[in-house]
PDB file of C-alpha atoms in Angstrom:
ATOM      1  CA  UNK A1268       0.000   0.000   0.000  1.00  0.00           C
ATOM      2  CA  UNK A1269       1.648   3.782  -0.821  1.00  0.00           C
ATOM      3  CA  UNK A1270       2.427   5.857   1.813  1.00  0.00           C
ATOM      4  CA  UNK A1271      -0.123   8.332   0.511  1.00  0.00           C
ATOM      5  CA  UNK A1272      -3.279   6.349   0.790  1.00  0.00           C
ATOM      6  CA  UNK A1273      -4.983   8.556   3.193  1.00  0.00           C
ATOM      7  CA  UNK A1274      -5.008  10.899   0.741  1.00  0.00           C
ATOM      8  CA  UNK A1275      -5.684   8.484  -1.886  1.00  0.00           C
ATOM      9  CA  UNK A1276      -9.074   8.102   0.030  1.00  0.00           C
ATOM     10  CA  UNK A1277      -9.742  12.099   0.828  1.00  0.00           C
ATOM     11  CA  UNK A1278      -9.077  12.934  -2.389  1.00  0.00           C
ATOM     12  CA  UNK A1279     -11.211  10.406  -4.086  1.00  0.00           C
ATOM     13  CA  UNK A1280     -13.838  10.458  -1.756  1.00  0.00           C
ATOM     14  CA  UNK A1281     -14.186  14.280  -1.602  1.00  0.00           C
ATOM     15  CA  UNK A1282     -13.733  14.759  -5.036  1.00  0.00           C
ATOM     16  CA  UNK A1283     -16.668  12.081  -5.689  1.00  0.00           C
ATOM     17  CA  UNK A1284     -19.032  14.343  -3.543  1.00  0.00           C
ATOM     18  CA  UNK A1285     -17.599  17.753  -4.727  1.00  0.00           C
ATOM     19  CA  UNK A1286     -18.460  15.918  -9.095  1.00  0.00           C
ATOM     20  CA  UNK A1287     -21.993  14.544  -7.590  1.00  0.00           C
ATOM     21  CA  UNK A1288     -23.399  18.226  -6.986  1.00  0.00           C
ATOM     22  CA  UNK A1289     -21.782  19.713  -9.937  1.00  0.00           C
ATOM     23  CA  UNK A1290     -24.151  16.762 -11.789  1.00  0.00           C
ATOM     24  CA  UNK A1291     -27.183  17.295  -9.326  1.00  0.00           C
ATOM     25  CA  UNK A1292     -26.896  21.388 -10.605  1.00  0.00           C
ATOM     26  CA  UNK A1293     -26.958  20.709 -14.182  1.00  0.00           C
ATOM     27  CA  UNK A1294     -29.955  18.017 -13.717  1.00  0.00           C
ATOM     28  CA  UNK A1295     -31.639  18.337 -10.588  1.00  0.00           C
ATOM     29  CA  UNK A1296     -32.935  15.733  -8.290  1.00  0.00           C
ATOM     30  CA  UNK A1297     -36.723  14.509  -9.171  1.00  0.00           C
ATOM     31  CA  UNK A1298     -38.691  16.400  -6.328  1.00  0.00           C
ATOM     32  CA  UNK A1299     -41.001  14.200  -4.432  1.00  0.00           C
ATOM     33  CA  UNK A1300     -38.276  11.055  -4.140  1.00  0.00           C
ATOM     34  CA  UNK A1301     -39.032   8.844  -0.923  1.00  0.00           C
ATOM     35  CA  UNK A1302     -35.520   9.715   0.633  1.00  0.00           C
ATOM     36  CA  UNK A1303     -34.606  13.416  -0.434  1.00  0.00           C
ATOM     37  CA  UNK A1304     -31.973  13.688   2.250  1.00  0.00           C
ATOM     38  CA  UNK A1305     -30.125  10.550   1.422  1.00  0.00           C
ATOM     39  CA  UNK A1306     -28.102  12.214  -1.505  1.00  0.00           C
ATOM     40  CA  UNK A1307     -26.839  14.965   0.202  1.00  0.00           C
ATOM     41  CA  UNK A1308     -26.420  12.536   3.512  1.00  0.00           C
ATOM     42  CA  UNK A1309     -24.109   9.982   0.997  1.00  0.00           C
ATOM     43  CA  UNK A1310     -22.262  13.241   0.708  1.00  0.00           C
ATOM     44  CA  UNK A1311     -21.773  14.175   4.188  1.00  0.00           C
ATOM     45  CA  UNK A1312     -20.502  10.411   4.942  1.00  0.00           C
ATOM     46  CA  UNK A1313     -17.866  10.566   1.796  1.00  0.00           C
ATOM     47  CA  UNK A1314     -16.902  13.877   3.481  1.00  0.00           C
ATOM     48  CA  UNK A1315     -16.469  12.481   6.900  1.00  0.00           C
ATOM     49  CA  UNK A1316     -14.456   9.795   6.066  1.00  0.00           C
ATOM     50  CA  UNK A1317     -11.725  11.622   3.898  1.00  0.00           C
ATOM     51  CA  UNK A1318     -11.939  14.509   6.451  1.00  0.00           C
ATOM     52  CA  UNK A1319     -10.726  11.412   8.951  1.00  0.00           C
ATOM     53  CA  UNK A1320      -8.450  10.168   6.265  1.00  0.00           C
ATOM     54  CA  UNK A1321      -6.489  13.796   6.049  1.00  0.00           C
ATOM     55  CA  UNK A1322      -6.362  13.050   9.940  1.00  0.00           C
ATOM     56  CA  UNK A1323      -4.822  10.055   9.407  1.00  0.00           C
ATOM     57  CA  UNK A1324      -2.240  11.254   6.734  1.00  0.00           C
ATOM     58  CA  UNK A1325      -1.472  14.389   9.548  1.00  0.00           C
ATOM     59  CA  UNK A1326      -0.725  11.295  12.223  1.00  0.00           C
ATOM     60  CA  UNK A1327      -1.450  13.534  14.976  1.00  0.00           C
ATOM     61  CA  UNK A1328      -5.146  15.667  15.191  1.00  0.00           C
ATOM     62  CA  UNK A1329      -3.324  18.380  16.698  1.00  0.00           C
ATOM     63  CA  UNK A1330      -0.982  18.976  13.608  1.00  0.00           C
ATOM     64  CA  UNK A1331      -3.895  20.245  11.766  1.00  0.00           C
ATOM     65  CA  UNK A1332      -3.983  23.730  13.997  1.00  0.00           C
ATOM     66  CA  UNK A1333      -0.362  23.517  12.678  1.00  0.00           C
ATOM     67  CA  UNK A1334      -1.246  23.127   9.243  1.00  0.00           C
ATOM     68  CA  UNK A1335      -4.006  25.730   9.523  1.00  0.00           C
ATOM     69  CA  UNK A1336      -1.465  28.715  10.485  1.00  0.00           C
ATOM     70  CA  UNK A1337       0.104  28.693   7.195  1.00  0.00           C
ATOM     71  CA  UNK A1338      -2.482  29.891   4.858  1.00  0.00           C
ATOM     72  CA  UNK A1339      -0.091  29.250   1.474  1.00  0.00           C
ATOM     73  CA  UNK A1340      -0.053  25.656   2.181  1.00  0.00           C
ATOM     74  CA  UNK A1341      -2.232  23.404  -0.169  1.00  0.00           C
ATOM     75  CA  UNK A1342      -3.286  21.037   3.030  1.00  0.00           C
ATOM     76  CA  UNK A1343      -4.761  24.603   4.331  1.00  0.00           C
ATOM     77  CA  UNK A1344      -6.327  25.865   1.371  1.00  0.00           C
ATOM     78  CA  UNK A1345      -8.029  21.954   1.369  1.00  0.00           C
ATOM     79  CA  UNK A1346      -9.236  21.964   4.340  1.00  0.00           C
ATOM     80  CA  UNK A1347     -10.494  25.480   4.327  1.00  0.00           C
ATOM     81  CA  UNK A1348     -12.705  25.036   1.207  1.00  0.00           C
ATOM     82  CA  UNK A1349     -13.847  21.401   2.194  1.00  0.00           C
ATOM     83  CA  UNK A1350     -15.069  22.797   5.550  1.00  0.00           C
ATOM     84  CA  UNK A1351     -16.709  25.755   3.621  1.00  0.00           C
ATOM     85  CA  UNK A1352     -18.263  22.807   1.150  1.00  0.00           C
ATOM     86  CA  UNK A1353     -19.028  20.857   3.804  1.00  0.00           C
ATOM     87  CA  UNK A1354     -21.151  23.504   5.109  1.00  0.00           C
ATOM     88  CA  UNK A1355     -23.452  24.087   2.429  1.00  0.00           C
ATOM     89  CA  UNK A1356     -24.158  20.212   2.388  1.00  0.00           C
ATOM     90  CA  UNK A1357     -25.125  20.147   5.590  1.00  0.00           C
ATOM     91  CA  UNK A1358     -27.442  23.393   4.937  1.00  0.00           C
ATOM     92  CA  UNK A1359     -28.665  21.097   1.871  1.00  0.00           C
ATOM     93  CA  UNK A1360     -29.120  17.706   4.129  1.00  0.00           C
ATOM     94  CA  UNK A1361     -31.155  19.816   6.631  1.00  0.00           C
ATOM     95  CA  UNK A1362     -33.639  21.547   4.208  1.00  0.00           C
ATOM     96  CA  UNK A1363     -34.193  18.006   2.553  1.00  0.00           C
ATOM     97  CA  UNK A1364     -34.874  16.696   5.690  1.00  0.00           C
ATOM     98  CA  UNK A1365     -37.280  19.476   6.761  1.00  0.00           C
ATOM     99  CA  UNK A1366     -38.762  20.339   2.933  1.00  0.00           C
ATOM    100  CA  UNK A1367     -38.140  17.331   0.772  1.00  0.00           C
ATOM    101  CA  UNK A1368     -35.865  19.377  -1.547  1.00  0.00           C
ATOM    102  CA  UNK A1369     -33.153  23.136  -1.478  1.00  0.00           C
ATOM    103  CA  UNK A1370     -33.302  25.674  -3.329  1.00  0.00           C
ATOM    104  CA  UNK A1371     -31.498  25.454  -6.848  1.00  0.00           C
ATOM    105  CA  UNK A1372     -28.677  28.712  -5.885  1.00  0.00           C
ATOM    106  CA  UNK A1373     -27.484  26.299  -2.329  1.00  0.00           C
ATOM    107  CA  UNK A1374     -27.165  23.196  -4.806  1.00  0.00           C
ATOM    108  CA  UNK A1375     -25.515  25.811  -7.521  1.00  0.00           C
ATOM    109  CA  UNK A1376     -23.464  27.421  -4.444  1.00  0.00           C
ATOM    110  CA  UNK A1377     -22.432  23.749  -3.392  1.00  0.00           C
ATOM    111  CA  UNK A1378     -21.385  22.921  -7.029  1.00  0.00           C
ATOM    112  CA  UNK A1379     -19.073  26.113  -7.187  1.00  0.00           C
ATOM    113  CA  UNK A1380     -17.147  25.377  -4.022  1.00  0.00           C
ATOM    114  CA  UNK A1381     -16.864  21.288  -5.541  1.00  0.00           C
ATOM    115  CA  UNK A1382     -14.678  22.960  -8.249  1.00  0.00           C
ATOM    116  CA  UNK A1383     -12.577  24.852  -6.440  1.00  0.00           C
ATOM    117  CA  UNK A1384     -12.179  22.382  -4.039  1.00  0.00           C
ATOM    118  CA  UNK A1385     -11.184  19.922  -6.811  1.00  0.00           C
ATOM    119  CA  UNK A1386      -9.115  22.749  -8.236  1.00  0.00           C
ATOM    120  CA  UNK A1387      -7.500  22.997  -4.976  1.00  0.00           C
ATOM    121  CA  UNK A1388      -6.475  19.409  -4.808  1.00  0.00           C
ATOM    122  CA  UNK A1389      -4.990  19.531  -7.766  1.00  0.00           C
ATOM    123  CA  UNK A1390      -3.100  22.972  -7.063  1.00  0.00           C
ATOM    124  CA  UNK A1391      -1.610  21.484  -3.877  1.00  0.00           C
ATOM    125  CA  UNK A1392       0.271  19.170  -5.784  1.00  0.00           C
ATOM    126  CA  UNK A1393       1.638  20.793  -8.417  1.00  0.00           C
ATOM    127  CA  UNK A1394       2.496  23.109  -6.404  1.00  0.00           C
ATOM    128  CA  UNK A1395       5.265  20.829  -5.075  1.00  0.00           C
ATOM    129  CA  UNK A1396       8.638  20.906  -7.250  1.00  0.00           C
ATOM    130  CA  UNK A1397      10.058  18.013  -4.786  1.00  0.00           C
ATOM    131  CA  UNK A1398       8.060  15.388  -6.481  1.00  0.00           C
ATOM    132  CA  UNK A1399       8.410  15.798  -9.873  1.00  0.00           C
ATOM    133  CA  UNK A1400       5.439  13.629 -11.421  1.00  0.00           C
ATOM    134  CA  UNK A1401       3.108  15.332  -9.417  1.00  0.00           C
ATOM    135  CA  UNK A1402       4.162  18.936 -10.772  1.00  0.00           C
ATOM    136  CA  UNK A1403       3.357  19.006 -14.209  1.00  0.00           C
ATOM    137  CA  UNK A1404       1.010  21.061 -16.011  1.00  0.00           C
ATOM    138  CA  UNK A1405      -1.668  18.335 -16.112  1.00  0.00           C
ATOM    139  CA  UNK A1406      -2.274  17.876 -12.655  1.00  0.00           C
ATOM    140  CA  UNK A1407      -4.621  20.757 -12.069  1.00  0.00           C
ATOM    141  CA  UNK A1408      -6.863  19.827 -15.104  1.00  0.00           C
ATOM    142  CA  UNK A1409      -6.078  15.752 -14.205  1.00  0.00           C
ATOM    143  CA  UNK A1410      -8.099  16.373 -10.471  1.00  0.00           C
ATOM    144  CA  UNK A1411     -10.685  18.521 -11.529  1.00  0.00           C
ATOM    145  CA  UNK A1412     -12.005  16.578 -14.726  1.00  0.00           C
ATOM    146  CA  UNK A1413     -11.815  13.240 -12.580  1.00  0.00           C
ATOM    147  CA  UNK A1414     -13.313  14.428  -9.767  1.00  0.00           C
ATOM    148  CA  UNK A1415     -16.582  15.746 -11.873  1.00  0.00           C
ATOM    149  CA  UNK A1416     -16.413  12.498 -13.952  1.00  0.00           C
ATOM    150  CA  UNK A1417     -16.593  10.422 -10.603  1.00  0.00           C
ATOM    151  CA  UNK A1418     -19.546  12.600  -9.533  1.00  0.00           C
ATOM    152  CA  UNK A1419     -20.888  12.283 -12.451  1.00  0.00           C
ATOM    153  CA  UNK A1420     -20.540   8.543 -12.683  1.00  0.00           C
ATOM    154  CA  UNK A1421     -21.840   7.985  -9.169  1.00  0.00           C
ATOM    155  CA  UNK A1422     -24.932  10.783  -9.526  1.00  0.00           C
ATOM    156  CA  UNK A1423     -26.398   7.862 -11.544  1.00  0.00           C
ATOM    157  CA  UNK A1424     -27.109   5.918  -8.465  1.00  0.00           C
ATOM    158  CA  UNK A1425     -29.803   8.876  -7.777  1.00  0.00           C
ATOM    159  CA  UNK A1426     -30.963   9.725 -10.913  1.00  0.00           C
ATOM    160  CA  UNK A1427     -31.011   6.494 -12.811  1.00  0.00           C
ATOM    161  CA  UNK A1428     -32.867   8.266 -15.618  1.00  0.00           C
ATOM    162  CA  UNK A1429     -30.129  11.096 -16.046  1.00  0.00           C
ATOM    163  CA  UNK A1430     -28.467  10.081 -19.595  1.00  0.00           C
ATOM    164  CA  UNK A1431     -32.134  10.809 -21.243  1.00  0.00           C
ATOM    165  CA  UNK A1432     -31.939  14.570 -20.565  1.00  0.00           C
ATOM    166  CA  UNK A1433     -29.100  16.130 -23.202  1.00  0.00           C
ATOM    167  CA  UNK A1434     -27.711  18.425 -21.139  1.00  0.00           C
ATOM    168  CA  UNK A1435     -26.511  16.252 -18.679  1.00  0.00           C
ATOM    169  CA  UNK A1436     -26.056  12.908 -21.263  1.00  0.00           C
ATOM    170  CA  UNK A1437     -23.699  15.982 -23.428  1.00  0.00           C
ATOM    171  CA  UNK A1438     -22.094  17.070 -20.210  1.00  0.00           C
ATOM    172  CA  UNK A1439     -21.300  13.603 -19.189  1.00  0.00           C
ATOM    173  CA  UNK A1440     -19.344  12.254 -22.269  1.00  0.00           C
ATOM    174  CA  UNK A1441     -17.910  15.410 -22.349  1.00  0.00           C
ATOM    175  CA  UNK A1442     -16.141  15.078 -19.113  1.00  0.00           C
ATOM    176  CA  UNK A1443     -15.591  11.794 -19.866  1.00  0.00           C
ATOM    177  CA  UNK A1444     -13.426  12.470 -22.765  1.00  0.00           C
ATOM    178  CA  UNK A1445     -11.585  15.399 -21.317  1.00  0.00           C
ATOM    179  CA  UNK A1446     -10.968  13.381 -18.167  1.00  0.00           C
ATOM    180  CA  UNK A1447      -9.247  10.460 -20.613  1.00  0.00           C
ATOM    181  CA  UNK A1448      -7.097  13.452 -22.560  1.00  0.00           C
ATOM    182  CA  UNK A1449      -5.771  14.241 -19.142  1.00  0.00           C
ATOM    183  CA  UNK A1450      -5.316  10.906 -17.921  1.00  0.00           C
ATOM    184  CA  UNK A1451      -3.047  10.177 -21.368  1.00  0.00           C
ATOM    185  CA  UNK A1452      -1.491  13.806 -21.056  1.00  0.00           C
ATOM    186  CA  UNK A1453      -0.512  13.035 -17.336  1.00  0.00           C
ATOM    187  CA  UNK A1454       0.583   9.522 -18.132  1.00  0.00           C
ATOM    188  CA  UNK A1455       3.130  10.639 -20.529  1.00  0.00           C
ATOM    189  CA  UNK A1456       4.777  12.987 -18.242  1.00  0.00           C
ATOM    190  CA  UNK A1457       4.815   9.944 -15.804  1.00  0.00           C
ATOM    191  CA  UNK A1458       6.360   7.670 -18.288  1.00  0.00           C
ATOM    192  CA  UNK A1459       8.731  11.029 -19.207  1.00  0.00           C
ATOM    193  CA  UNK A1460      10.567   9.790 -15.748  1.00  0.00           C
ATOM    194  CA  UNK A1461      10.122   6.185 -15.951  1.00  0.00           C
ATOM    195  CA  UNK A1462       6.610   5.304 -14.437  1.00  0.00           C
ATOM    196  CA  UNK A1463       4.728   3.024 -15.468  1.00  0.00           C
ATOM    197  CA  UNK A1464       1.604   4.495 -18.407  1.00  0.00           C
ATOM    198  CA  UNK A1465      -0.341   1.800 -18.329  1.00  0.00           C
ATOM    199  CA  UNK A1466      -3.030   2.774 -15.315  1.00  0.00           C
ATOM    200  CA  UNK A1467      -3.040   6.052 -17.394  1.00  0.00           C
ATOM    201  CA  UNK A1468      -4.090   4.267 -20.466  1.00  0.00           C
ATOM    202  CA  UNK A1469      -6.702   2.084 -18.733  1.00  0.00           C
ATOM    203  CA  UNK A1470      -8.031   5.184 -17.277  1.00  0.00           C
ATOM    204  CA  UNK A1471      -8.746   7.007 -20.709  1.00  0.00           C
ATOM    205  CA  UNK A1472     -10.170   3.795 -22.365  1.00  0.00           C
ATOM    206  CA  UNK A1473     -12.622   3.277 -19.274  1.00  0.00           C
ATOM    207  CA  UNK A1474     -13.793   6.522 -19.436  1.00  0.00           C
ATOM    208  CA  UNK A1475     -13.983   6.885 -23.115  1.00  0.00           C
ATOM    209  CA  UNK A1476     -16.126   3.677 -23.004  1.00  0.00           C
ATOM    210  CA  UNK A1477     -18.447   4.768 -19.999  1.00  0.00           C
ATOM    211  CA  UNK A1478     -19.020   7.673 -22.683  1.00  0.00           C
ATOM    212  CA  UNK A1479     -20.263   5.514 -25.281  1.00  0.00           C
ATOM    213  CA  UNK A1480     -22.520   3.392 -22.441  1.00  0.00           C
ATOM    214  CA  UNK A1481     -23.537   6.943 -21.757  1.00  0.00           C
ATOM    215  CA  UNK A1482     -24.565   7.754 -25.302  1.00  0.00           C
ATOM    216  CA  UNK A1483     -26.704   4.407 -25.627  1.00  0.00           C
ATOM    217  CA  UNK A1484     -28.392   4.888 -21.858  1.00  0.00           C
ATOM    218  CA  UNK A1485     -29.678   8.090 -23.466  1.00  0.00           C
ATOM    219  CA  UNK A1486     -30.989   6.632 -26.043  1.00  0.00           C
ATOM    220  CA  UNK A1487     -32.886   3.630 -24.768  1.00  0.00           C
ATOM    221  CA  UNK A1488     -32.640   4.586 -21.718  1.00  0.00           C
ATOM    222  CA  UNK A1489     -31.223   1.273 -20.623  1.00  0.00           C
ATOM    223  CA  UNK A1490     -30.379   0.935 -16.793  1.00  0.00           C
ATOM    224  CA  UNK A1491     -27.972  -2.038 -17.169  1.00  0.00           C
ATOM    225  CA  UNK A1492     -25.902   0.296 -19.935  1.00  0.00           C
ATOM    226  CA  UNK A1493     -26.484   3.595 -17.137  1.00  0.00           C
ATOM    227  CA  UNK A1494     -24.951   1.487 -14.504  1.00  0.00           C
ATOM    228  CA  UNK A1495     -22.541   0.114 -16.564  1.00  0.00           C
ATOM    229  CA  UNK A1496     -21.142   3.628 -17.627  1.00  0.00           C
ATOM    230  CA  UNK A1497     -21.012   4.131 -13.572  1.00  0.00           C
ATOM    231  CA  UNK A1498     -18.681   1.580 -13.545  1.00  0.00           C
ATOM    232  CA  UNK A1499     -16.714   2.211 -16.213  1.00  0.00           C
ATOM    233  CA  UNK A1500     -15.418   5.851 -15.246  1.00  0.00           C
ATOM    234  CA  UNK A1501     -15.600   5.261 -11.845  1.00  0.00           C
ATOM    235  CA  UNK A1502     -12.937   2.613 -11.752  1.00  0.00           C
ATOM    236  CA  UNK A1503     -11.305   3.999 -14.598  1.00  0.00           C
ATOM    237  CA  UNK A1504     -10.409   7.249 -12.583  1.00  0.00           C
ATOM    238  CA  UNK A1505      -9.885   5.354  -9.648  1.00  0.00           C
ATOM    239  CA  UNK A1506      -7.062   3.646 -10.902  1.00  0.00           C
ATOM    240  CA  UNK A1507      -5.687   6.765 -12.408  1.00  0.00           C
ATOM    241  CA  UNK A1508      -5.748   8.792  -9.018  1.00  0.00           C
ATOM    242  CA  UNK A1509      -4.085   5.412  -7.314  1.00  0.00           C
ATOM    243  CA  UNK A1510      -1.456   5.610  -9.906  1.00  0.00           C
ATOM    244  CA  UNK A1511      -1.076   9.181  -9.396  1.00  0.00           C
ATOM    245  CA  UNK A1512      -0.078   8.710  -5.614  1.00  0.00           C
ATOM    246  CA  UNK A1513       3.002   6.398  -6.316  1.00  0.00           C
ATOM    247  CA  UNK A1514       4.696   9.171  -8.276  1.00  0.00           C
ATOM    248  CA  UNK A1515       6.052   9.802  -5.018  1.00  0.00           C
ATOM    249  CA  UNK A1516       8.057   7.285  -4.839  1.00  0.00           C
ATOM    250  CA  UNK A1517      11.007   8.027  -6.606  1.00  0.00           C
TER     251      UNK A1517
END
């Protein structure tokens, strides 16, 4: 297991949540469902357990006042945005709870902050010229477009009907792709200094291929081929963002 798998998991997991609203702003939630508060609860728990995963990567709680004093580091500028995030989800969870459903600008305002806090992710890595696979020009773009492909992926789970409206069927195979360009971008800079491509490569043909699942869900509006796209770019990034981590071992 690499060192880094803490933030293997807080990364992933967060990133999943901060993808899932960007896809519940662009097609909303069906109003009336028999559990409105279980999407944005799924949420809270993904958040919970990376927040406890940055913990873990910290080793002691009490580093994170530590980390918190130094407003240029990326593991502050994470943590400040995931709490702010965080926030709004629990503002969501409540009003679902209370009204069945939020308004659209909290779901819009959630969305928002699940870029930056993807972008932020990214940032904080290449940010670091010590590690030299991780600062390259494609790790910004690498983070955000697989974070909003794995929210994407796993919105299906809520909205199994999704891929029959266009906006959201165009907006997910458009992800998709871009997330496989900078899976094969990011790859070759890894293979540049002798890592291995090939969880790159998987990455960008699993995504490519949820696309295409995508396309046909949308069409028929087949579950098994919704599902299937679920699977396909959520494992495909999930290697990626695995294979990602061991560029710090050099």
């Amino acid at each position: 297991m690499i060192s880094e798998f803490p933030l293997f998991i807080f990364t992933t997991l967060g990133g999943i949540a901060a993808g899932a609203y960007v896809a519940r702003a662009i097609e909303p939630l069906k109003v009336g469902r028999t559990a409105p508060w279980a999407f944005p609860l799924l949420a809270l728990v993904l958040l919970a357990i990376s927040g406890f995963a940055l913990l873990g990567h910290l080793g002691q709680p009490l580093r994170v006042l530590n980390a918190f004093s130094n407003p240029a580091a990326g593991i502050t500028q994470e943590g400040i945005v995931a709490v702010l995030f965080g926030v709004t989800v629990v503002a969501d969870f409540a009003l679902c709870l209370k009204r069945g459903d939020s308004p659209r600008w909290l779901v819009t305002m959630a969305a928002a902050l699940g870029v930056v806090l993807a972008a932020v992710m990214g940032l904080a890595y290449a940010s670091l010229p010590g590690t030299p696979a991780w600062a390259g020009i494609a790790t910004v773009p690498f983070f955000i477009l697989g974070d909003l492909a794995l929210g994407a992926g796993c919105y299906i789970l809520f909205r199994r009907d999704a891929f029959s409206a266009k906006a959201y069927s165009v907006y997910f195979m458009v992800i998709s792709v871009l997330a496989a360009a900078c899976a094969c971008a990011l790859g070759t800079h890894f293979a540049a200094l002798g890592y291995e491509i090939a969880p790159f490569v998987f990455c960008a043909i699993a995504v490519v291929v949820g696309a295409v699942l995508a396309a046909f869900a949308g069409k028929n509006g087949n579950k098994a081929f919704a599902y299937a796209a679920f699977a396909c770019v959520v494992v495909g990034v999930v290697v990626a963002r695995y294979a990602f981590y061991t560029g710090s071992i050099i």
